Structure formats: C-alpha cells, structure tokens
Amino acid sequence: MTNMTTETRFAQSGRESMENTAAEGYNFAYLDEQTKRMIRRGLLKAVAIPGFQVPFGGREMPLPYGWGTGGMQVTAAILAPEDILKVIDQGADDTTNAVSIRAFFERTARVATTTRSGEATIIQTRHRIPETPLKRDQMMVFQVPIPEPLRFIEPSETETATLHALGDYGVMHVKLYEDIVAHGHIATCYAYPVEVNDRYMMDPSPIPRFDNPKLHMSPALMLFGAGREKRLYALPPYTRVVSIDFEDYPFEAQRQDGVCAICGSANTYLDELIVDDRGTRHYVCSDTDYCQEHAGQQGIRA
Amino acid sequence: MYVAVKGGEKAIRNAHRLLARTRRGDTSLPEVSVAQIQAQMSLAVARVMDEGALYDTELAALALKQAAGDQVEAIFLLRAYRATLPRFCASVPLETETMRVGRRVSAIYKDLPGGQRLGATFDYSHRLLDFSLLAAGETPEKDDFSVHSAENPAEEPVMPMPCPHVLNLLTEEGLVKTEETLANPAEAEIPDITREPLAFPSSRATRLQILARGDEGFLLAMAYSTQRGYGRNHPFAGEIRVGAVDVWLEAEETGFPVPAGEIDLTECEMVNQFVGSPDIAPQFTRGYGLVFGSAERKAMAMALVDRALRADEYNEEIASPAQQEEFVLAHCDNVEAAGFTSHLKLPHYVDFQSELGLIRKLRAEYARKHSARANATMDNQPLQVTP
C-alpha cells in the first residue's frame, strides 16, 4: 500500500469490496457501499480542511454508541482486503473492547489483523497513540466521544459552530487561564485541545496529553470518527498541530515518575497497577505491543 | 502480571454463554415463543417498533425475547438491524383521517362526528392485581368475545361513520391555524434523520421524526415538566385515535399509488393556548404526536413536547428545557443515551492515570504550602506521593 494516495485507496477499497460481497450475508466490512461512499466523501472533505468537523450521516452500528461506532464506521469505509488492521483500547490490544472490535472486522471483512504497530496499515484506537513512531503508509483511526473541543465550555452547537467560523477561541484560553489561577497548572490531562494548521481548534480525542506531540507533523494520516455526534475530522500527514498554551505557561507533555516493571522503559506512558492490599504500586507500559517488543530487545520474557 | 486485562476474548465468550443461559431461565418451564410475545405483549412490541424505528411486530418480538425483556436493549437491536436495510422510497402521506379506529377519544367535545370510542384501554381500570391471571393463566370465559351477544364489542362495526379529525373541525372555523405543510403535502420536502446529520436550527418535520423515535420516559418527563410550569402551554387533548391505517406507495414504474399494507398507529393532537397579534385574530395552536402501535402515553408526550418546541415559531420566551430544541433533540434518543452512558464501563485507565498524576502533584503542592501551618490540623490521611 506504500506510495498510494488516500484517494486511490478509497476508490480501490470500494471496488474490491464489491467482489467480496456477502461472504456471510454482510457486505465487506459490514457497511453497504453507498454508506461507505458517503463516509469517504466526508473524510475527503475532512482531509481538505484539517481539524474541521464534517457532519456525516452516521449509522447505527451493531455496537453501542460510545463504544467506538465512529471509529468503526471510518475503518469500515477505508478498509481494503489487503489491509492489516490493529485495534487498541487504552494502548492495549487485548482489552475487551479492542478484542471485540477486532473480531468484528475479522468476521465481516476477513482482513488480516496484527498487534504489531509497525506491521499495521490501519490502527483503530481509543485513547492512545502507539509509542512506536508511525510511518507514512499508515493510517490512524481515532474513536471520538465528544468531537467539539469547546463543548464543556459552551453546550450549544449553534454557538460553538459560530465560534469556529469566527476562529474565536478566547473562551478556551480563559478556561486554561482559570485552571492556572485555581490550581497553579493547566488542569486538562487528556483530550487536551490543539490548534490545527493555524486555523481550527480540535479535540484530539481523550488521548493523554503525553501523546499530543505525536500529532504534530505526523507522517501518518489521522482520521477521527464520532458516531453518536455524527462528525468526522482529520489531520493529513505533516500537519502543524499546536497544543494550546501561554508564553509563560508553555505546554508540557506529562512526565511520569517511574519505569515500566516489565520492560524497564522510562519514556513511555505508564499505567499504574495496585498489586497488593497495602497499596503497593507498579507501573507498566500502557502500549502492550511496544512493551513486549522492548522487553524482547532487552532479553526479558514479558 | 497482565492477568487482569488479558484473556479478554475468552471472558467475552463466557459472558455471552452465561447471558444466553440467564435469558432462558428455568428450563423446567417451556420457552416463551416469539409468536407469544408478538400476540400477548403487544404494547411492549409497539414500543420497540416505535423507538427502534421499524414496523415489524415479529422482529420487535424477537428483539424483546433476545434482550430478555430489556426494552432499551431490544430497541437497540431493532435499530441496528434497521440501519442495514435499503431505503426504497417514502410512502404517500398517511391519511389518518381514514383510520379504522379501535379507540378514539376527545377531551374537548362531549360528542362529535364519529363519536367517542373507548376501545382497549387501561383507563378507568382499577389498578388491582388480577390474581386470576396468576392462578389460571387464562382470561375468564365470561369475557370471551367469540360468544355472540348484543354487548359483544368485537361484533360492533369498526367504522360506523366517518371520523373526521377534531382539529380539522376547529381549523374550518379558523380557530386553529392550518399547518403550512398541510397546504400541499406532495411538495413538502421530506428530510430523513437516518441519512442526514442533525443541524440546528432544525425544521418541524425533522423534530417530529426525532420525537417519534425518542425515548418514551424522556419525552414523558419533558411533557410533564411543561404541565408543571417549565414552558407551560395550556394543553387540551383535542383527539387521540388508535387504529389501522393503509400505507400507499407510489412506485416509479406505475406512476400511481398502490396499497402496500396497513399499520397500527396512535395519533394525538393537542389543542394549546391561543396566540394572536394586532394583525392576526387569536387562534389556538397545536402539538402533534404519531407513533407505531398502541402507545398513547408516548403519543401524548410527543404532542406536548412538539408544542413546547414551537415556542420560537410563536415568539414565546424560550426559558425551559422542553422548549430548547438542542437540549431535547440531542438527548431524547435512548440508543444514543444508553450507549454513551454505558461506555463508562469501558476501561479508562489511561485517562484516569493522567488525572491521578495531576491530582497527586496538586496535593503535594498544597501540602508544601500548608506544612508551615499546623500539620496536625490536616484531618486527611498523609499524602501518598508517588514513589
């Protein structure tokens, strides 16, 4: 799939999926071709206007809203039979919902799946970006709960649409300023707002702000799908993505104390485990694939 | 070390097997059939069809069986199935005026053309548990309508006379405004909420579609809130009718409409407070509810909320939740609401970890600031700073 433009991929995945129709009474990757075309049109618009939320006619999926239906619709729309799919939730391939979504595409599209970030052509994710640097022939698909970065400041869609149109993001700066006044720090730890291509403010989905720097100038195409809210948005490869901050309070990716108890990594995002009833804590990599690979390099059996 | 999070595949498989067993229950009792649910739980079936947005009594009954009677789960099952179906065309607008009414009541006229007809209703029943159903499991014989008698309701003609809409009688007198889309239904643009994302401000047609498949409990609470003063609009139950209506389709090849079948519907029209201005004579306003099957509570709630959402149209102050279309329309769908609420059960280790990191940092700073002042006054546990 290398050196192929996004558009060709879209066109090709549509054509090839027709040949695979009705293996088990479902179309290739579940959605009908008309719906996929509608989603691809939305994605093309999203890629053309980085960070802009494109409304789309989202469908009910056989998984509940809030469980990744937006990401699944995007994946279904871009998936081609020769793709290799990786699905992670909280960085891990074997969390229950990641297992469930991966099994869904194994059943409905019969595509190859992998847990290796480096081998995947499409990575659908909830709440993390892999630690292994992404490559230019890869696509990330993010599951998005609330696509509107200003939603918790302004609940009305009519109002936030106006603010985006005017590029008026003062309310977010005020919110972050109030954090600093109240707590001495910006108190947003995940879903940390970014400004895309010097224009639109965007919610990067609830990834920890540790992952925000990975969005900037990423060689991989990043697609975002919000099923319940019926919105698509995108970061084309090599897009400027700036985390919102102040000159005197610059953005800081979270630093964590501690190292991974399995692989010994000190520069990855760590999950905390409470391992006994006296509250003893251990830390392990949230990215299970990276952890295994890194442990293997160290000669440790994970 | 990953025991807690690994093995997800096996855990899911076992959970599903356990669910299947729980659904079946005590195997010494006969399994309930879809046909039984279809025939004997018709009101539950109606709600699933209505909020699942698909008129199919058998599949709705199947969904109820599969969901072990969980209505919202059954609605989700049917809605997800519906999303896979092709859309051929829109039907010709239904003529509810020609409904073969099983029930028709109006609270604003004592008698009226077509008459009042109670039909099958819980109204006026005393809500006493009927232990005879528990004992025999059968309806007592004296209520067997197959026996011929003068009092046999099943033998009455279903449509003794034309049954015009009550609100049309008022409209003819000019007391209620003619709805704009009624003027020429054929030309009215029909939006489709299953294909187009919702945009604000929406149209009344879009709103009615969303309300029709909105959660009964949510709409009931919203409707009730208008009665208690949060957006009061002085409603009268102008008319409620329940019965069968023919569905006509205009196939492209034929060029004329053909009947496709009949569906059971409940329709409610509310007559609400009047409006007027120096240029327009006072007129009553209207709220409208239309749902699949026999679902009177939902139809009435829908009509009240429809009227509340017309506040803008009548230049009323929008001050209450039931009048705010963004609030009502974005939150009335139980498939969306149940999904997003239930997603809190998914792991959030990563997000929680980032909050943990921050709150420990803030608490450490707090402790440093206050340590100069009396340590002893801190009634909290000693801070557990990350090792």
XYZ file of C-alpha atoms in Angstrom:
689
model
C 0.000 0.000 0.000
C 3.001 2.296 0.005
C 3.092 5.377 -2.207
C -0.621 5.273 -2.751
C -2.632 8.417 -2.244
C -5.521 8.471 0.128
C -7.936 8.967 -2.699
C -6.732 5.930 -4.622
C -7.028 3.848 -1.528
C -10.587 4.981 -1.019
C -11.508 4.261 -4.609
C -9.781 0.921 -4.591
C -11.217 -0.293 -1.323
C -14.661 0.416 -2.737
C -14.093 -1.540 -5.918
C -12.524 -4.522 -4.278
C -15.101 -4.723 -1.569
C -17.758 -5.347 -4.208
C -16.036 -8.607 -5.126
C -16.148 -9.787 -1.545
C -19.838 -9.136 -1.085
C -21.994 -11.376 1.059
C -19.443 -13.853 2.325
C -21.717 -14.324 5.326
C -24.724 -12.240 4.406
C -22.898 -8.999 5.132
C -21.181 -6.635 2.793
C -17.397 -6.384 3.083
C -16.694 -4.638 6.411
C -20.423 -4.615 7.277
C -21.495 -1.246 5.861
C -23.182 -1.080 2.455
C -21.235 0.570 -0.356
C -23.468 3.635 -0.504
C -22.849 4.361 3.150
C -19.103 3.849 2.699
C -19.073 6.288 -0.205
C -20.906 8.846 1.930
C -18.309 8.422 4.695
C -15.400 8.643 2.213
C -16.799 11.890 0.820
C -16.889 13.197 4.380
C -13.325 12.025 5.000
C -12.042 13.685 1.833
C -13.598 16.943 2.965
C -12.112 16.455 6.431
C -8.653 15.915 4.932
C -9.093 19.007 2.762
C -9.947 21.184 5.794
C -7.672 19.897 8.583
C -9.277 19.986 12.007
C -12.727 20.980 10.730
C -15.620 18.845 11.949
C -17.539 17.484 8.963
C -21.115 16.341 9.739
C -21.945 12.941 8.256
C -24.968 10.677 8.163
C -23.677 8.274 10.789
C -25.450 4.933 11.003
C -26.386 2.765 13.930
C -23.755 0.090 14.288
C -24.260 -3.264 15.981
C -22.123 -1.992 18.870
C -23.420 0.666 21.271
C -22.831 4.351 20.721
C -19.880 5.438 22.812
C -18.092 2.132 22.229
C -16.291 3.144 19.056
C -19.032 3.321 16.424
C -17.492 6.424 14.820
C -14.068 4.808 14.528
C -15.644 1.600 13.239
C -17.509 3.447 10.506
C -14.301 5.182 9.417
C -12.372 1.903 9.452
C -15.147 0.161 7.504
C -15.069 2.938 4.906
C -11.286 2.878 4.324
C -10.596 -0.817 4.806
C -9.312 -2.803 1.793
C -8.964 -6.608 1.739
C -5.149 -6.432 1.790
C -5.051 -4.129 4.811
C -3.589 -5.269 8.094
C -5.656 -3.986 10.983
C -4.618 -3.291 14.550
C -7.143 -2.286 17.200
C -6.136 -0.868 20.576
C -8.043 0.448 23.563
C -6.068 2.283 26.250
C -2.951 1.338 24.321
C -3.584 -2.399 24.685
C -4.589 -4.928 22.026
C -6.213 -7.304 24.477
C -8.610 -5.063 26.399
C -12.148 -6.381 25.958
C -13.468 -3.723 23.594
C -10.379 -3.856 21.378
C -10.849 -7.621 21.173
C -14.490 -7.134 20.291
C -13.873 -4.570 17.520
C -11.005 -6.576 16.043
C -13.224 -9.682 15.997
C -15.938 -7.634 14.269
C -13.671 -6.817 11.321
C -12.211 -10.318 11.242
C -15.758 -11.620 10.871
C -17.181 -9.072 8.469
C -14.107 -8.238 6.348
C -11.800 -11.218 6.852
C -8.805 -8.884 6.886
C -5.529 -9.800 8.482
C -5.050 -8.376 11.953
C -1.958 -7.752 13.982
C -0.901 -6.457 17.351
C 2.381 -5.096 15.948
C 2.169 -1.357 15.402
C 4.878 -1.467 12.750
C 3.044 -4.071 10.650
C -0.405 -2.494 10.661
C -1.668 -0.407 7.749
C -4.669 0.811 9.759
C -4.662 1.291 13.527
C -8.017 1.950 15.172
C -7.525 3.377 18.622
C -9.282 4.578 21.694
C -7.401 6.984 23.965
C -3.787 6.342 22.835
C -1.286 6.808 20.027
C 1.252 3.956 19.842
C 4.741 4.594 21.221
C 6.343 3.154 18.065
C 6.668 6.095 15.650
C 4.102 5.933 12.847
C 5.069 5.705 9.189
C 3.749 7.465 6.115
C 1.859 4.452 4.746
C -0.109 4.016 7.970
C -3.472 5.429 8.963
C -4.702 6.060 12.485
C -8.448 5.932 13.173
C -9.494 7.567 16.445
C -12.716 6.804 18.296
C -14.115 10.135 19.436
C -16.745 10.596 22.157
C -17.244 14.389 22.023
C -15.681 15.961 18.913
C -16.290 19.555 19.979
C -13.336 20.948 21.976
C -15.495 23.821 23.245
C -18.471 21.653 24.278
C -17.858 21.742 28.019
C -17.465 25.489 27.916
C -20.424 26.125 25.580
C -23.075 23.375 25.386
C -24.901 24.813 22.366
C -23.865 23.517 18.941
C -25.168 26.673 17.280
C -22.857 28.767 19.463
C -19.742 26.599 19.037
C -20.235 26.446 15.256
C -20.217 30.250 15.254
C -17.063 30.384 17.387
C -15.281 28.036 14.943
C -16.456 30.067 11.954
C -15.059 33.217 13.540
C -11.929 31.464 14.793
C -12.888 32.873 18.195
C -11.194 30.600 20.714
C -10.856 33.094 23.546
C -13.144 31.039 25.792
C -10.645 28.161 25.767
C -7.776 30.435 26.737
C -9.918 31.823 29.544
C -10.675 28.286 30.731
C -6.991 27.315 30.766
C -6.130 30.619 32.480
C -8.715 29.902 35.177
C -7.091 26.487 35.678
C -3.768 28.184 36.333
C -5.362 30.654 38.772
C -7.194 27.917 40.655
C -4.596 25.139 40.608
C -1.321 26.670 39.520
C -1.369 24.384 36.481
C -3.432 23.723 33.389
C -5.722 21.014 34.741
C -6.511 19.344 31.412
C -4.761 15.984 31.345
C -6.407 14.269 28.383
C -8.359 15.487 25.344
C -6.017 18.483 25.527
C -7.111 20.987 22.854
C -4.910 21.654 19.845
C -4.859 24.201 17.057
C -4.569 22.639 13.622
C -2.814 24.216 10.658
C -3.148 27.685 12.287
C -6.900 27.577 11.894
C -9.267 25.170 13.659
C -9.264 24.214 17.300
C -9.576 20.447 17.543
C -10.198 17.845 20.222
C -7.565 15.134 19.757
C -9.997 12.644 21.421
C -9.260 11.605 25.014
C -5.621 10.698 24.458
C -3.410 11.726 27.377
C -1.636 14.989 26.656
C 1.528 12.874 26.753
C 0.514 11.813 23.221
C -0.206 15.310 21.877
C 3.300 15.879 20.428
C 2.846 12.755 18.280
C 0.078 14.568 16.356
C 2.396 17.324 15.131
C 3.844 16.717 11.638
C 2.882 13.054 11.820
C 3.809 11.144 8.648
C 0.656 9.022 9.062
C -2.843 10.142 8.078
C -5.012 10.611 11.168
C -8.773 10.197 10.856
C -11.276 10.888 13.627
C -14.819 9.484 13.792
C -17.552 10.445 16.276
C -20.524 8.115 15.734
C -23.111 9.443 18.141
C -22.293 13.075 17.381
C -22.044 12.270 13.647
C -18.812 14.133 12.925
C -15.620 13.316 11.010
C -12.348 15.217 11.101
C -8.795 14.615 10.022
C -5.136 15.518 10.230
C -3.462 14.997 6.857
C 0.165 13.836 7.065
C 2.670 16.536 8.063
C 0.136 18.964 9.512
C 1.103 21.577 12.079
C -0.614 20.699 15.362
C -0.022 23.019 18.310
C -1.249 22.303 21.830
C -2.896 25.422 23.252
C -0.762 27.184 25.869
C 0.601 30.519 27.125
C 4.057 32.050 26.690
C 4.651 31.952 30.447
C 2.911 28.583 30.887
C 4.120 26.569 27.904
C 2.513 23.233 27.055
C 4.165 20.367 28.821
C 3.605 16.740 27.906
C 3.043 14.929 31.174
C 6.144 13.450 32.663
C 5.763 10.343 34.753
C 7.987 9.185 37.524
C 8.819 5.522 37.464
C 9.729 2.932 34.886
C 7.895 0.008 33.382
C 8.068 -3.005 35.675
C 8.164 -5.333 32.667
C 10.418 -3.789 30.037
C 12.134 -1.056 32.017
C 11.058 1.787 29.709
C 11.327 5.226 31.270
C 9.963 7.271 28.379
C 6.586 5.637 27.668
C 3.115 6.325 29.020
C 2.641 4.151 32.092
C -0.431 2.583 33.673
C -0.441 2.167 37.406
C -1.240 -1.213 38.954
C -2.025 -1.730 42.613
C -0.512 -5.128 43.305
C -1.360 -5.810 46.954
C -3.747 -4.696 49.674
C -1.217 -2.236 51.123
C -1.400 -0.067 48.025
C 1.980 -1.022 46.585
C 2.111 0.319 43.080
C 3.829 -0.884 39.974
C 3.951 0.789 36.618
C 3.670 -0.896 33.251
C 3.605 0.428 29.692
C 0.091 1.271 28.512
C 1.212 0.277 24.993
C 1.364 -3.518 25.313
C 2.880 -4.080 21.869
C 5.726 -1.626 22.485
C 6.311 -3.151 25.910
C 6.636 -6.670 24.519
C 8.942 -5.582 21.735
C 11.093 -3.508 24.075
C 11.260 -6.341 26.615
C 12.307 -8.717 23.833
C 15.135 -6.374 22.845
C 16.273 -6.366 26.470
C 16.149 -10.156 26.559
C 13.278 -10.121 29.062
C 10.338 -12.502 28.682
C 7.162 -10.465 29.061
C 1.110 -9.508 35.525
C -1.463 -8.809 32.807
C -3.899 -11.424 34.076
C -6.486 -8.749 34.832
C -6.569 -7.345 31.324
C -5.514 -10.266 29.175
C -7.821 -13.103 28.218
C -10.492 -10.627 27.111
C -11.543 -12.879 24.253
C -12.300 -15.839 26.488
C -14.017 -13.692 29.091
C -16.322 -12.207 26.454
C -17.204 -15.645 25.109
C -18.032 -16.963 28.556
C -20.068 -13.871 29.433
C -22.179 -14.394 26.316
C -22.770 -18.058 27.172
C -23.826 -17.097 30.666
C -26.142 -14.434 29.280
C -27.812 -16.965 26.988
C -28.408 -19.247 29.956
C -29.745 -16.403 32.097
C -32.089 -15.335 29.332
C -33.524 -18.827 29.034
C -34.062 -19.057 32.783
C -35.554 -22.150 34.413
C -35.509 -24.875 31.744
C -38.234 -26.843 33.514
C -40.615 -24.172 32.197
C -41.498 -24.006 28.486
C -39.569 -21.429 26.476
C -41.571 -18.322 25.558
C -42.044 -18.108 21.783
C -41.660 -15.023 19.606
C -45.267 -15.541 18.471
C -46.444 -15.438 22.080
C -44.603 -12.192 22.742
C -45.967 -10.792 19.487
C -49.526 -11.688 20.451
C -49.550 -11.162 24.207
C -47.021 -8.403 24.822
C -48.289 -6.143 22.045
C -47.658 -2.914 23.946
C -44.041 -3.849 24.641
C -43.719 -4.797 20.959
C -45.200 -1.428 19.971
C -42.649 0.493 21.988
C -39.759 -1.471 20.493
C -41.069 -0.875 16.950
C -41.631 2.804 17.632
C -38.282 3.662 19.204
C -36.482 1.053 17.099
C -38.000 2.914 14.122
C -39.048 -0.196 12.239
C -42.588 -1.506 11.812
C -42.232 -5.266 12.150
C -44.066 -6.929 15.020
C -42.251 -10.237 14.600
C -38.740 -8.787 14.642
C -39.658 -6.493 17.540
C -40.902 -9.538 19.468
C -37.707 -11.380 18.578
C -35.666 -8.441 19.857
C -37.625 -8.486 23.129
C -37.011 -12.188 23.536
C -33.318 -11.861 22.739
C -32.997 -8.919 25.140
C -34.707 -10.865 27.948
C -37.382 -8.181 28.062
C -34.981 -5.230 28.330
C -36.830 -2.650 26.232
C -33.936 -0.299 25.544
C -31.706 -3.231 24.553
C -34.456 -4.575 22.271
C -34.878 -1.124 20.721
C -31.127 -1.015 20.042
C -31.207 -4.465 18.416
C -34.007 -3.449 16.094
C -32.441 -0.060 15.299
C -29.103 -1.656 14.399
C -30.898 -4.127 12.128
C -32.882 -1.296 10.560
C -29.685 0.555 9.686
C -28.699 -2.305 7.359
C -31.917 -2.154 5.320
C -32.047 -0.385 1.961
C -34.335 2.622 1.668
C -36.548 2.454 -1.402
C -38.873 5.430 -1.205
C -41.103 7.496 1.027
C -44.729 6.447 1.249
C -47.596 8.663 0.220
C -48.545 10.758 3.311
C -50.719 8.614 5.581
C -54.401 9.512 5.716
C -55.035 9.110 9.414
C -58.490 10.567 8.789
C -59.396 7.206 7.216
C -58.025 5.238 10.194
C -60.094 2.197 11.164
C -60.282 3.358 14.735
C -60.270 0.915 17.596
C -60.177 3.788 20.015
C -60.967 7.453 19.598
C -61.437 9.969 22.355
C -61.639 13.723 22.517
C -61.456 15.673 25.750
C -62.799 18.905 24.269
C -66.245 17.894 22.920
C -68.801 15.748 24.679
C -69.972 14.349 21.377
C -68.671 14.810 17.885
C -68.834 13.281 14.393
C -67.532 9.711 14.601
C -68.312 9.579 18.313
C -66.232 8.727 21.313
C -64.948 5.181 21.448
C -63.041 3.843 24.418
C -61.608 0.724 22.795
C -58.967 -1.327 24.594
C -57.686 0.919 27.358
C -56.286 0.749 30.864
C -58.195 3.979 31.588
C -60.860 3.601 34.276
C -59.499 0.183 35.246
C -58.769 -0.126 38.932
C -55.126 -0.984 39.224
C -55.637 -4.057 41.329
C -53.521 -7.095 40.618
C -55.714 -9.687 38.927
C -54.814 -12.872 40.747
C -56.996 -14.935 38.423
C -54.302 -14.416 35.758
C -51.779 -15.805 38.203
C -53.892 -18.844 39.039
C -55.199 -19.965 35.672
C -53.096 -18.011 33.262
C -56.169 -17.592 31.075
C -58.786 -14.860 30.628
C -62.050 -15.894 32.339
C -64.609 -17.360 29.973
C -67.300 -14.753 30.556
C -65.118 -12.251 28.664
C -64.910 -14.492 25.633
C -65.840 -12.170 22.754
C -66.402 -15.070 20.390
C -69.802 -15.615 22.059
C -72.458 -13.640 20.170
C -74.319 -11.055 22.217
C -75.592 -7.539 21.939
C -72.834 -6.371 24.261
C -70.047 -8.007 22.331
C -67.576 -5.242 21.448
C -65.865 -7.353 18.817
C -69.090 -7.552 16.846
C -69.556 -3.801 16.570
C -68.752 -2.349 13.183
C -65.237 -0.956 13.317
C -66.058 2.194 11.348
C -69.708 3.059 11.881
C -69.371 6.524 10.359
C -66.769 8.926 9.022
C -64.443 10.075 11.746
C -63.008 13.490 10.840
C -60.130 14.930 12.832
C -61.338 17.075 15.686
C -58.728 19.692 14.939
C -59.903 19.925 11.335
C -63.338 20.916 12.645
C -61.629 23.737 14.545
C -59.491 24.621 11.549
C -62.570 25.035 9.356
C -63.847 27.589 11.804
C -60.472 29.338 11.730
C -59.902 28.625 15.416
C -56.696 26.672 14.702
C -54.125 27.681 12.144
C -53.748 25.404 9.120
C -50.276 23.875 9.260
C -48.096 25.071 6.423
C -47.047 21.631 5.255
C -50.703 20.564 5.093
C -51.350 23.031 2.288
C -49.565 20.860 -0.260
C -48.105 17.673 1.224
C -46.797 16.434 -2.120
C -44.497 19.416 -2.492
C -43.205 19.371 1.052
C -39.543 18.426 1.264
C -39.180 15.323 3.442
C -35.995 15.285 5.487
C -34.600 11.944 6.641
C -32.944 11.878 10.050
C -31.494 8.433 9.339
C -29.457 9.818 6.442
C -28.754 13.438 7.299
C -26.866 14.555 10.420
C -28.901 16.814 12.673
C -28.230 20.526 12.221
C -29.600 23.430 14.235
C -31.954 25.160 13.912
C -33.897 22.146 12.642
C -37.267 22.004 10.923
C -40.504 20.821 12.495
C -40.504 17.792 10.174
C -37.067 16.803 11.449
C -38.122 17.389 15.044
C -41.215 15.228 14.681
C -39.150 12.386 13.218
C -36.731 12.537 16.129
C -39.510 12.783 18.718
C -41.349 9.838 17.123
C -38.434 7.543 17.927
C -37.409 9.375 21.093
C -37.358 7.660 24.463
C -40.818 7.447 25.993
C -39.545 8.091 29.507
C -37.555 11.152 28.479
C -40.413 12.645 26.477
C -42.879 11.891 29.250
C -40.714 13.764 31.757
C -40.263 16.690 29.352
C -44.015 16.801 28.659
C -44.759 16.632 32.361
C -42.364 19.498 33.039
C -44.395 21.748 30.707
C -47.518 20.895 32.699
C -45.751 21.911 35.885
C -44.814 25.329 34.593
C -41.498 24.835 32.786
C -42.744 26.143 29.457
C -46.464 25.904 30.150
C -48.682 25.811 27.056
C -52.199 25.045 28.327
C -52.889 21.767 26.555
C -56.201 20.055 25.856
C -56.295 16.525 24.471
C -58.091 17.507 21.285
C -58.091 13.988 19.979
C -56.419 10.634 20.472
C -57.071 7.877 17.962
C -55.665 4.377 17.767
C -56.193 2.055 14.818
C -55.103 0.758 11.450
C -54.123 2.963 8.507
C -53.315 1.923 4.948
C -49.842 2.652 3.634
C -49.670 3.627 -0.043
C -46.557 3.688 -2.154
C -46.084 5.408 -5.452
C -43.792 3.122 -7.385
C -41.778 4.859 -10.088
C -42.833 2.451 -12.830
C -46.567 2.702 -12.144
C -46.909 6.438 -11.677
C -49.885 5.950 -9.373
C -50.077 4.912 -5.719
C -50.650 1.289 -4.744
C -51.503 -0.028 -1.288
C -48.572 -1.721 0.449
C -50.334 -2.853 3.608
C -51.653 -1.433 6.841
C -50.003 -0.424 10.078
C -51.358 0.281 13.551
C -50.811 3.808 14.764
C -51.602 6.071 17.686
C -52.169 9.714 16.868
C -52.583 12.562 19.313
C -53.434 16.157 18.584
C -53.237 18.654 21.410
C -55.060 21.966 21.311
C -52.893 24.523 23.052
C -53.034 28.083 24.260
C -54.013 30.643 21.696
C -51.849 33.283 20.184
C -52.716 36.443 18.344
C -51.379 39.864 17.476
C -52.770 43.209 16.362
C -52.736 41.794 12.788
C -53.824 38.198 13.400
C -57.036 37.118 15.124
C -56.450 34.858 18.127
C -56.049 31.196 17.212
C -55.380 28.014 19.125
C -52.082 26.263 18.483
C -51.343 22.599 18.042
C -48.982 19.869 19.198
C -48.773 16.613 17.288
C -47.820 13.052 18.176
C -47.797 9.970 15.945
C -46.312 6.610 16.901
C -46.428 2.958 15.848
C -48.849 0.572 17.525
C -50.903 1.333 20.576
C -48.769 3.815 22.522
C -50.954 6.537 23.870
C -48.671 7.798 26.633
C -45.844 8.285 24.160
C -48.093 9.970 21.572
C -49.410 12.439 24.156
C -45.925 13.198 25.466
C -44.687 13.712 21.916
C -47.523 16.143 21.174
C -46.806 18.191 24.295
C -43.086 18.367 23.537
C -43.764 19.190 19.874
C -45.833 22.159 21.011
C -43.194 23.239 23.517
C -40.559 23.185 20.774
C -42.683 25.529 18.646
C -42.017 28.354 21.105
C -39.809 30.120 18.583
C -42.490 29.937 15.888
C -44.958 31.692 18.231
C -42.453 34.214 19.594
C -42.672 32.771 23.071
C -39.844 33.155 25.543
C -37.614 30.064 25.446
C -36.771 29.543 29.087
C -37.400 25.879 29.876
C -35.670 22.641 28.871
C -38.690 21.310 26.932
C -38.614 24.403 24.719
C -34.920 24.135 23.820
C -34.536 22.064 20.677
C -30.803 21.465 21.108
C -31.447 20.069 24.578
C -34.457 17.922 23.689
C -33.357 16.605 20.294
C -29.774 15.838 21.295
C -30.824 13.853 24.354
C -34.123 12.117 23.600
C -32.696 9.134 21.717
C -32.253 6.217 24.105
C -29.945 4.261 21.779
C -27.510 7.179 21.851
C -28.040 7.927 25.526
C -27.784 4.319 26.708
C -24.673 3.745 24.590
C -22.805 6.754 25.835
C -23.761 6.181 29.448
C -22.776 2.513 29.268
C -19.414 3.340 27.704
C -18.292 4.463 31.152
C -17.887 0.741 31.815
C -15.078 0.603 29.275
C -11.569 0.871 30.698
C -10.403 4.423 31.301
C -7.002 3.548 32.822
C -5.154 5.973 30.618
C -7.364 8.992 31.269
C -7.620 8.204 34.953
C -3.859 7.804 35.191
C -3.332 11.281 33.775
C -5.757 12.715 36.345
C -4.072 10.751 39.131
C -0.737 12.256 38.170
C -2.127 15.779 38.296
C -4.109 15.446 41.500
C -1.079 13.994 43.329
C 1.021 16.890 42.100
C -1.585 19.416 43.235
C -1.919 17.723 46.616
C 1.854 17.698 47.070
C 1.972 21.425 46.370
C -0.916 22.002 48.741
C 0.883 20.043 51.459
C 4.088 22.039 50.978
C 2.210 25.336 51.257
C 0.352 24.316 54.358
C 3.101 22.394 56.141
C 4.382 25.590 57.728
C 0.972 25.969 59.305
C -0.148 23.284 61.675
C 0.453 19.821 60.225
C -1.820 18.471 62.877
C -4.860 20.295 61.586
C -4.864 18.181 58.471
C -7.527 15.622 59.046
C -6.811 13.821 55.800
C -4.634 10.774 55.539
C -0.961 11.528 54.949
C -0.291 12.184 51.309
C 0.731 9.188 49.295
C 3.229 10.643 46.953
C 4.227 8.507 44.012
C 7.408 6.617 44.834
